[in-house]
């Protein structure tokens, strides 16, 4: 009996089982050490081939053929590969063009994903920038950014969808109105309080410096006075006492 798994042609061997032996030497190089034949129900005409470490290049047409002394059969099917990418990484880039720029990156998608920004009302936000590129493993990496302008501040969401799996990953970020680049009473109050705080700190720093300078001058004068006293003692030694008269 022979069980042959193959790609579009029978000569393109994915896995071969022949005369109760598996023949890995007949496999295509791309499938070596990646297949496992499950033979638990082979007596009932049922086998399973497991394919590990799936990559996008694995998708396409496959076939399986049974051959024995009294039976032969063949089946063909198409294998589809799908990858649900990594969790999105979001960064706040700062103020730009009267709004706040958000940038998001995600990798490991297959096939090419679809991204959509939305505001807190569910309305679509046009991306400022979007790039979807292939990586070295044949998967897709996504990078997209949007500028959220005043009036849309609140919940902003981005959904990345895998159309083949009909699954998506969604990321929601809350942007407070206080971060709006436009004028606001909160922003003015914050700036005023910051200026007052800086003025107080500058006054305290100046007072500390002046006090330190006065202390240094006082110490210098005391040192000079001590030096002068020592000098006078050396120039005028005490008078000698005359010897006692017998």
PDB file of C-alpha atoms in Angstrom:
ATOM      1  CA  UNK A   1       0.000   0.000   0.000  1.00  0.00           C
ATOM      2  CA  UNK A   2       1.122   3.525  -0.770  1.00  0.00           C
ATOM      3  CA  UNK A   3      -0.167   6.855   0.601  1.00  0.00           C
ATOM      4  CA  UNK A   4       1.255   9.846  -1.218  1.00  0.00           C
ATOM      5  CA  UNK A   5       0.618  13.470  -0.272  1.00  0.00           C
ATOM      6  CA  UNK A   6       1.722  15.881  -2.962  1.00  0.00           C
ATOM      7  CA  UNK A   7       1.419  19.426  -4.289  1.00  0.00           C
ATOM      8  CA  UNK A   8      -0.037  20.129  -7.711  1.00  0.00           C
ATOM      9  CA  UNK A   9       1.851  17.150  -9.248  1.00  0.00           C
ATOM     10  CA  UNK A  10       2.347  13.646  -7.826  1.00  0.00           C
ATOM     11  CA  UNK A  11       6.110  14.043  -8.254  1.00  0.00           C
ATOM     12  CA  UNK A  12       6.094  16.976  -5.797  1.00  0.00           C
ATOM     13  CA  UNK A  13       6.040  14.798  -2.671  1.00  0.00           C
ATOM     14  CA  UNK A  14       4.904  16.376   0.585  1.00  0.00           C
ATOM     15  CA  UNK A  15       4.852  13.067   2.502  1.00  0.00           C
ATOM     16  CA  UNK A  16       5.203   9.459   1.352  1.00  0.00           C
ATOM     17  CA  UNK A  17       4.166   6.274   3.160  1.00  0.00           C
ATOM     18  CA  UNK A  18       5.044   3.093   1.295  1.00  0.00           C
ATOM     19  CA  UNK A  19       5.144  -0.585   2.346  1.00  0.00           C
ATOM     20  CA  UNK A  20       4.521   0.355   5.998  1.00  0.00           C
ATOM     21  CA  UNK A  21       7.426   2.831   6.007  1.00  0.00           C
ATOM     22  CA  UNK A  22       7.683   6.584   5.817  1.00  0.00           C
ATOM     23  CA  UNK A  23      10.211   7.839   3.286  1.00  0.00           C
ATOM     24  CA  UNK A  24      11.389  11.349   4.311  1.00  0.00           C
ATOM     25  CA  UNK A  25      14.142  11.235   1.713  1.00  0.00           C
ATOM     26  CA  UNK A  26      11.508  11.523  -1.036  1.00  0.00           C
ATOM     27  CA  UNK A  27      10.018  14.718   0.382  1.00  0.00           C
ATOM     28  CA  UNK A  28      10.397  18.150  -1.162  1.00  0.00           C
ATOM     29  CA  UNK A  29      13.019  20.177   0.690  1.00  0.00           C
ATOM     30  CA  UNK A  30      10.455  22.755   1.797  1.00  0.00           C
ATOM     31  CA  UNK A  31       8.467  20.128   3.778  1.00  0.00           C
ATOM     32  CA  UNK A  32      11.246  18.228   5.519  1.00  0.00           C
ATOM     33  CA  UNK A  33      10.868  17.932   9.311  1.00  0.00           C
ATOM     34  CA  UNK A  34       7.492  19.702   9.092  1.00  0.00           C
ATOM     35  CA  UNK A  35       5.045  16.833   8.453  1.00  0.00           C
ATOM     36  CA  UNK A  36       3.635  14.074  10.659  1.00  0.00           C
ATOM     37  CA  UNK A  37       1.434  11.223   9.459  1.00  0.00           C
ATOM     38  CA  UNK A  38      -1.203  10.072  11.980  1.00  0.00           C
ATOM     39  CA  UNK A  39      -2.046   6.409  11.240  1.00  0.00           C
ATOM     40  CA  UNK A  40      -4.311   5.536  14.190  1.00  0.00           C
ATOM     41  CA  UNK A  41      -7.217   4.633  11.880  1.00  0.00           C
ATOM     42  CA  UNK A  42      -5.326   3.498   8.821  1.00  0.00           C
ATOM     43  CA  UNK A  43      -7.030   0.066   9.000  1.00  0.00           C
ATOM     44  CA  UNK A  44     -10.310   1.869   8.391  1.00  0.00           C
ATOM     45  CA  UNK A  45      -8.938   3.822   5.439  1.00  0.00           C
ATOM     46  CA  UNK A  46      -8.425   7.106   7.328  1.00  0.00           C
ATOM     47  CA  UNK A  47      -5.135   8.963   7.846  1.00  0.00           C
ATOM     48  CA  UNK A  48      -4.230  12.514   8.847  1.00  0.00           C
ATOM     49  CA  UNK A  49      -1.231  14.579   7.739  1.00  0.00           C
ATOM     50  CA  UNK A  50      -0.196  17.375  10.090  1.00  0.00           C
ATOM     51  CA  UNK A  51       1.799  20.290   8.685  1.00  0.00           C
ATOM     52  CA  UNK A  52       3.762  22.384  11.204  1.00  0.00           C
ATOM     53  CA  UNK A  53       5.400  25.838  11.038  1.00  0.00           C
ATOM     54  CA  UNK A  54       3.030  26.975   8.316  1.00  0.00           C
ATOM     55  CA  UNK A  55       4.209  29.826   6.064  1.00  0.00           C
ATOM     56  CA  UNK A  56       2.355  31.738   3.327  1.00  0.00           C
ATOM     57  CA  UNK A  57       4.150  29.803   0.585  1.00  0.00           C
ATOM     58  CA  UNK A  58       2.355  26.625   1.785  1.00  0.00           C
ATOM     59  CA  UNK A  59      -0.973  27.759   0.367  1.00  0.00           C
ATOM     60  CA  UNK A  60      -2.114  26.284  -2.918  1.00  0.00           C
ATOM     61  CA  UNK A  61      -3.263  22.974  -4.372  1.00  0.00           C
ATOM     62  CA  UNK A  62      -2.616  19.653  -2.600  1.00  0.00           C
ATOM     63  CA  UNK A  63      -3.515  16.052  -3.284  1.00  0.00           C
ATOM     64  CA  UNK A  64      -3.604  12.667  -1.557  1.00  0.00           C
ATOM     65  CA  UNK A  65      -3.482   9.336  -3.401  1.00  0.00           C
ATOM     66  CA  UNK A  66      -4.117   5.826  -2.041  1.00  0.00           C
ATOM     67  CA  UNK A  67      -2.759   2.825  -3.950  1.00  0.00           C
ATOM     68  CA  UNK A  68      -3.065  -0.861  -3.035  1.00  0.00           C
ATOM     69  CA  UNK A  69      -3.563  -4.202  -4.746  1.00  0.00           C
ATOM     70  CA  UNK A  70      -7.340  -3.867  -4.756  1.00  0.00           C
ATOM     71  CA  UNK A  71      -7.998  -0.142  -4.350  1.00  0.00           C
ATOM     72  CA  UNK A  72      -6.923   3.249  -5.666  1.00  0.00           C
ATOM     73  CA  UNK A  73      -8.262   6.693  -5.001  1.00  0.00           C
ATOM     74  CA  UNK A  74      -7.248  10.327  -5.149  1.00  0.00           C
ATOM     75  CA  UNK A  75      -8.508  13.613  -3.682  1.00  0.00           C
ATOM     76  CA  UNK A  76      -7.511  17.210  -4.425  1.00  0.00           C
ATOM     77  CA  UNK A  77      -8.113  20.392  -2.433  1.00  0.00           C
ATOM     78  CA  UNK A  78      -6.829  23.910  -2.000  1.00  0.00           C
ATOM     79  CA  UNK A  79      -5.072  24.952   1.211  1.00  0.00           C
ATOM     80  CA  UNK A  80      -5.540  28.539   2.373  1.00  0.00           C
ATOM     81  CA  UNK A  81      -3.159  30.183   4.835  1.00  0.00           C
ATOM     82  CA  UNK A  82      -4.193  32.964   7.217  1.00  0.00           C
ATOM     83  CA  UNK A  83      -2.364  34.819   9.972  1.00  0.00           C
ATOM     84  CA  UNK A  84      -3.906  37.007  12.667  1.00  0.00           C
ATOM     85  CA  UNK A  85      -1.235  39.591  13.420  1.00  0.00           C
ATOM     86  CA  UNK A  86       0.294  40.859  16.627  1.00  0.00           C
ATOM     87  CA  UNK A  87      -1.441  43.190  19.065  1.00  0.00           C
ATOM     88  CA  UNK A  88      -1.207  46.776  17.790  1.00  0.00           C
ATOM     89  CA  UNK A  89       1.489  49.074  19.194  1.00  0.00           C
ATOM     90  CA  UNK A  90       0.224  52.652  19.492  1.00  0.00           C
ATOM     91  CA  UNK A  91       2.316  55.783  19.987  1.00  0.00           C
ATOM     92  CA  UNK A  92       1.335  59.437  20.389  1.00  0.00           C
ATOM     93  CA  UNK A  93       3.613  61.452  18.097  1.00  0.00           C
ATOM     94  CA  UNK A  94       2.558  64.936  19.264  1.00  0.00           C
ATOM     95  CA  UNK A  95       0.757  67.946  17.803  1.00  0.00           C
ATOM     96  CA  UNK A  96       0.504  68.295  14.030  1.00  0.00           C
ATOM     97  CA  UNK A  97      -1.640  70.392  11.687  1.00  0.00           C
ATOM     98  CA  UNK A  98      -3.976  71.552  14.440  1.00  0.00           C
ATOM     99  CA  UNK A  99      -4.503  68.103  15.925  1.00  0.00           C
ATOM    100  CA  UNK A 100      -2.843  65.158  17.647  1.00  0.00           C
ATOM    101  CA  UNK A 101      -0.996  62.574  15.557  1.00  0.00           C
ATOM    102  CA  UNK A 102      -1.406  58.902  16.489  1.00  0.00           C
ATOM    103  CA  UNK A 103       0.704  56.147  14.930  1.00  0.00           C
ATOM    104  CA  UNK A 104       0.063  52.403  15.063  1.00  0.00           C
ATOM    105  CA  UNK A 105       2.185  49.398  14.053  1.00  0.00           C
ATOM    106  CA  UNK A 106       1.302  45.706  13.814  1.00  0.00           C
ATOM    107  CA  UNK A 107       2.978  42.716  12.128  1.00  0.00           C
ATOM    108  CA  UNK A 108       2.372  39.059  11.286  1.00  0.00           C
ATOM    109  CA  UNK A 109      -0.736  39.441   9.095  1.00  0.00           C
ATOM    110  CA  UNK A 110      -1.748  37.252   6.150  1.00  0.00           C
ATOM    111  CA  UNK A 111      -3.278  37.955   3.727  1.00  0.00           C
ATOM    112  CA  UNK A 112      -3.047  41.744   3.493  1.00  0.00           C
ATOM    113  CA  UNK A 113      -5.076  43.284   6.350  1.00  0.00           C
ATOM    114  CA  UNK A 114      -7.596  46.111   6.203  1.00  0.00           C
ATOM    115  CA  UNK A 115      -7.224  48.972   8.689  1.00  0.00           C
ATOM    116  CA  UNK A 116      -9.823  51.577   9.663  1.00  0.00           C
ATOM    117  CA  UNK A 117      -9.653  54.534  12.080  1.00  0.00           C
ATOM    118  CA  UNK A 118     -12.916  55.724  13.698  1.00  0.00           C
ATOM    119  CA  UNK A 119     -13.857  58.542  16.058  1.00  0.00           C
ATOM    120  CA  UNK A 120     -16.011  58.265  19.201  1.00  0.00           C
ATOM    121  CA  UNK A 121     -19.167  58.457  17.055  1.00  0.00           C
ATOM    122  CA  UNK A 122     -18.086  55.595  14.817  1.00  0.00           C
ATOM    123  CA  UNK A 123     -17.336  57.871  11.879  1.00  0.00           C
ATOM    124  CA  UNK A 124     -14.407  56.893   9.654  1.00  0.00           C
ATOM    125  CA  UNK A 125     -11.252  58.988  10.000  1.00  0.00           C
ATOM    126  CA  UNK A 126      -9.050  59.180   6.883  1.00  0.00           C
ATOM    127  CA  UNK A 127      -5.483  58.010   7.582  1.00  0.00           C
ATOM    128  CA  UNK A 128      -2.718  60.534   7.223  1.00  0.00           C
ATOM    129  CA  UNK A 129      -0.303  57.747   6.275  1.00  0.00           C
ATOM    130  CA  UNK A 130      -0.600  54.015   5.649  1.00  0.00           C
ATOM    131  CA  UNK A 131       1.925  51.422   4.495  1.00  0.00           C
ATOM    132  CA  UNK A 132       1.523  47.637   4.255  1.00  0.00           C
ATOM    133  CA  UNK A 133       4.719  45.752   3.371  1.00  0.00           C
ATOM    134  CA  UNK A 134       5.936  42.160   3.149  1.00  0.00           C
ATOM    135  CA  UNK A 135       8.467  40.987   5.708  1.00  0.00           C
ATOM    136  CA  UNK A 136      11.131  38.316   5.260  1.00  0.00           C
ATOM    137  CA  UNK A 137       8.682  35.527   6.230  1.00  0.00           C
ATOM    138  CA  UNK A 138       6.130  36.535   3.618  1.00  0.00           C
ATOM    139  CA  UNK A 139       3.783  38.066   6.189  1.00  0.00           C
ATOM    140  CA  UNK A 140       2.411  41.613   6.125  1.00  0.00           C
ATOM    141  CA  UNK A 141       3.394  44.442   8.470  1.00  0.00           C
ATOM    142  CA  UNK A 142       1.137  47.456   8.833  1.00  0.00           C
ATOM    143  CA  UNK A 143       1.968  51.035   9.830  1.00  0.00           C
ATOM    144  CA  UNK A 144      -0.691  53.723   9.809  1.00  0.00           C
ATOM    145  CA  UNK A 145      -1.188  57.161  11.360  1.00  0.00           C
ATOM    146  CA  UNK A 146      -4.023  59.637  11.757  1.00  0.00           C
ATOM    147  CA  UNK A 147      -4.326  63.265  12.884  1.00  0.00           C
ATOM    148  CA  UNK A 148      -7.205  63.686  15.351  1.00  0.00           C
ATOM    149  CA  UNK A 149      -8.411  67.274  15.283  1.00  0.00           C
ATOM    150  CA  UNK A 150     -10.359  69.285  17.833  1.00  0.00           C
ATOM    151  CA  UNK A 151     -13.971  68.202  18.088  1.00  0.00           C
ATOM    152  CA  UNK A 152     -13.071  64.516  17.681  1.00  0.00           C
ATOM    153  CA  UNK A 153     -11.252  64.198  21.022  1.00  0.00           C
ATOM    154  CA  UNK A 154     -12.577  61.308  23.069  1.00  0.00           C
ATOM    155  CA  UNK A 155     -12.413  57.629  22.174  1.00  0.00           C
ATOM    156  CA  UNK A 156     -10.492  56.968  18.947  1.00  0.00           C
ATOM    157  CA  UNK A 157     -10.330  53.392  17.686  1.00  0.00           C
ATOM    158  CA  UNK A 158      -8.458  51.446  15.046  1.00  0.00           C
ATOM    159  CA  UNK A 159      -9.575  48.052  13.780  1.00  0.00           C
ATOM    160  CA  UNK A 160      -7.344  45.716  11.754  1.00  0.00           C
ATOM    161  CA  UNK A 161      -9.271  42.985   9.974  1.00  0.00           C
ATOM    162  CA  UNK A 162      -8.262  39.676   8.418  1.00  0.00           C
ATOM    163  CA  UNK A 163     -10.776  39.302   5.606  1.00  0.00           C
ATOM    164  CA  UNK A 164     -10.108  35.583   5.109  1.00  0.00           C
ATOM    165  CA  UNK A 165     -10.734  34.668   8.755  1.00  0.00           C
ATOM    166  CA  UNK A 166     -13.369  37.385   9.187  1.00  0.00           C
ATOM    167  CA  UNK A 167     -11.630  38.296  12.442  1.00  0.00           C
ATOM    168  CA  UNK A 168     -10.190  41.598  13.615  1.00  0.00           C
ATOM    169  CA  UNK A 169      -8.172  43.221  16.362  1.00  0.00           C
ATOM    170  CA  UNK A 170      -9.350  46.537  17.723  1.00  0.00           C
ATOM    171  CA  UNK A 171      -7.497  49.132  19.748  1.00  0.00           C
ATOM    172  CA  UNK A 172      -9.182  52.036  21.567  1.00  0.00           C
ATOM    173  CA  UNK A 173      -7.393  55.093  22.949  1.00  0.00           C
ATOM    174  CA  UNK A 174      -8.853  57.945  24.994  1.00  0.00           C
ATOM    175  CA  UNK A 175      -7.628  61.471  24.268  1.00  0.00           C
ATOM    176  CA  UNK A 176      -8.502  64.143  26.833  1.00  0.00           C
ATOM    177  CA  UNK A 177      -9.561  67.597  25.607  1.00  0.00           C
ATOM    178  CA  UNK A 178      -6.882  69.168  27.798  1.00  0.00           C
ATOM    179  CA  UNK A 179      -4.300  67.945  25.247  1.00  0.00           C
ATOM    180  CA  UNK A 180      -5.962  69.897  22.460  1.00  0.00           C
ATOM    181  CA  UNK A 181      -3.460  72.154  20.692  1.00  0.00           C
ATOM    182  CA  UNK A 182      -6.108  74.899  20.414  1.00  0.00           C
ATOM    183  CA  UNK A 183      -6.714  77.578  22.999  1.00  0.00           C
ATOM    184  CA  UNK A 184      -8.599  76.522  26.125  1.00  0.00           C
ATOM    185  CA  UNK A 185      -9.084  77.999  29.625  1.00  0.00           C
ATOM    186  CA  UNK A 186      -7.482  74.923  31.140  1.00  0.00           C
ATOM    187  CA  UNK A 187      -4.395  75.361  29.015  1.00  0.00           C
ATOM    188  CA  UNK A 188      -4.170  79.070  29.919  1.00  0.00           C
ATOM    189  CA  UNK A 189      -4.542  78.315  33.617  1.00  0.00           C
ATOM    190  CA  UNK A 190      -1.874  75.658  33.396  1.00  0.00           C
ATOM    191  CA  UNK A 191       0.557  78.005  31.624  1.00  0.00           C
ATOM    192  CA  UNK A 192      -0.121  80.782  34.190  1.00  0.00           C
ATOM    193  CA  UNK A 193       0.419  78.439  37.130  1.00  0.00           C
ATOM    194  CA  UNK A 194       3.615  77.146  35.574  1.00  0.00           C
ATOM    195  CA  UNK A 195       4.958  80.696  35.102  1.00  0.00           C
ATOM    196  CA  UNK A 196       4.149  81.595  38.722  1.00  0.00           C
ATOM    197  CA  UNK A 197       5.844  78.438  39.959  1.00  0.00           C
ATOM    198  CA  UNK A 198       8.971  79.194  37.938  1.00  0.00           C
ATOM    199  CA  UNK A 199       9.066  82.744  39.354  1.00  0.00           C
ATOM    200  CA  UNK A 200       8.863  81.436  42.931  1.00  0.00           C
ATOM    201  CA  UNK A 201      11.608  78.902  42.302  1.00  0.00           C
ATOM    202  CA  UNK A 202      13.827  81.581  40.747  1.00  0.00           C
ATOM    203  CA  UNK A 203      13.326  83.851  43.800  1.00  0.00           C
ATOM    204  CA  UNK A 204      14.197  81.045  46.203  1.00  0.00           C
ATOM    205  CA  UNK A 205      17.299  80.151  44.209  1.00  0.00           C
ATOM    206  CA  UNK A 206      18.469  83.796  44.212  1.00  0.00           C
ATOM    207  CA  UNK A 207      17.963  84.088  47.979  1.00  0.00           C
ATOM    208  CA  UNK A 208      19.952  80.915  48.617  1.00  0.00           C
ATOM    209  CA  UNK A 209      22.816  82.176  46.448  1.00  0.00           C
ATOM    210  CA  UNK A 210      22.946  85.538  48.235  1.00  0.00           C
ATOM    211  CA  UNK A 211      22.959  83.909  51.666  1.00  0.00           C
ATOM    212  CA  UNK A 212      25.723  81.558  50.596  1.00  0.00           C
ATOM    213  CA  UNK A 213      27.792  84.484  49.308  1.00  0.00           C
ATOM    214  CA  UNK A 214      27.427  86.396  52.605  1.00  0.00           C
ATOM    215  CA  UNK A 215      28.523  83.331  54.559  1.00  0.00           C
ATOM    216  CA  UNK A 216      31.587  82.920  52.346  1.00  0.00           C
ATOM    217  CA  UNK A 217      32.557  86.609  52.825  1.00  0.00           C
ATOM    218  CA  UNK A 218      32.161  86.343  56.629  1.00  0.00           C
ATOM    219  CA  UNK A 219      34.326  83.224  56.750  1.00  0.00           C
ATOM    220  CA  UNK A 220      36.961  84.934  54.608  1.00  0.00           C
ATOM    221  CA  UNK A 221      37.133  87.976  56.943  1.00  0.00           C
ATOM    222  CA  UNK A 222      37.466  85.763  60.014  1.00  0.00           C
ATOM    223  CA  UNK A 223      40.277  83.814  58.381  1.00  0.00           C
ATOM    224  CA  UNK A 224      42.128  87.035  57.480  1.00  0.00           C
ATOM    225  CA  UNK A 225      41.752  88.308  61.062  1.00  0.00           C
ATOM    226  CA  UNK A 226      43.242  85.088  62.499  1.00  0.00           C
ATOM    227  CA  UNK A 227      46.145  85.269  60.073  1.00  0.00           C
ATOM    228  CA  UNK A 228      46.833  88.871  61.148  1.00  0.00           C
ATOM    229  CA  UNK A 229      46.894  87.984  64.831  1.00  0.00           C
ATOM    230  CA  UNK A 230      49.374  85.162  64.261  1.00  0.00           C
ATOM    231  CA  UNK A 231      51.613  87.533  62.296  1.00  0.00           C
ATOM    232  CA  UNK A 232      51.734  90.160  65.084  1.00  0.00           C
ATOM    233  CA  UNK A 233      52.732  87.528  67.646  1.00  0.00           C
ATOM    234  CA  UNK A 234      55.771  86.538  65.564  1.00  0.00           C
ATOM    235  CA  UNK A 235      57.016  90.176  65.060  1.00  0.00           C
ATOM    236  CA  UNK A 236      56.847  91.229  68.779  1.00  0.00           C
ATOM    237  CA  UNK A 237      57.997  88.390  71.033  1.00  0.00           C
ATOM    238  CA  UNK A 238      57.350  88.770  74.738  1.00  0.00           C
ATOM    239  CA  UNK A 239      60.172  90.634  76.759  1.00  0.00           C
ATOM    240  CA  UNK A 240      62.762  88.554  78.565  1.00  0.00           C
ATOM    241  CA  UNK A 241      62.569  88.381  82.355  1.00  0.00           C
ATOM    242  CA  UNK A 242      65.872  89.714  84.018  1.00  0.00           C
ATOM    243  CA  UNK A 243      67.719  87.266  86.223  1.00  0.00           C
ATOM    244  CA  UNK A 244      67.133  87.585  89.968  1.00  0.00           C
ATOM    245  CA  UNK A 245      69.767  89.581  91.966  1.00  0.00           C
ATOM    246  CA  UNK A 246      71.642  87.593  94.642  1.00  0.00           C
TER     247      UNK A 246
END
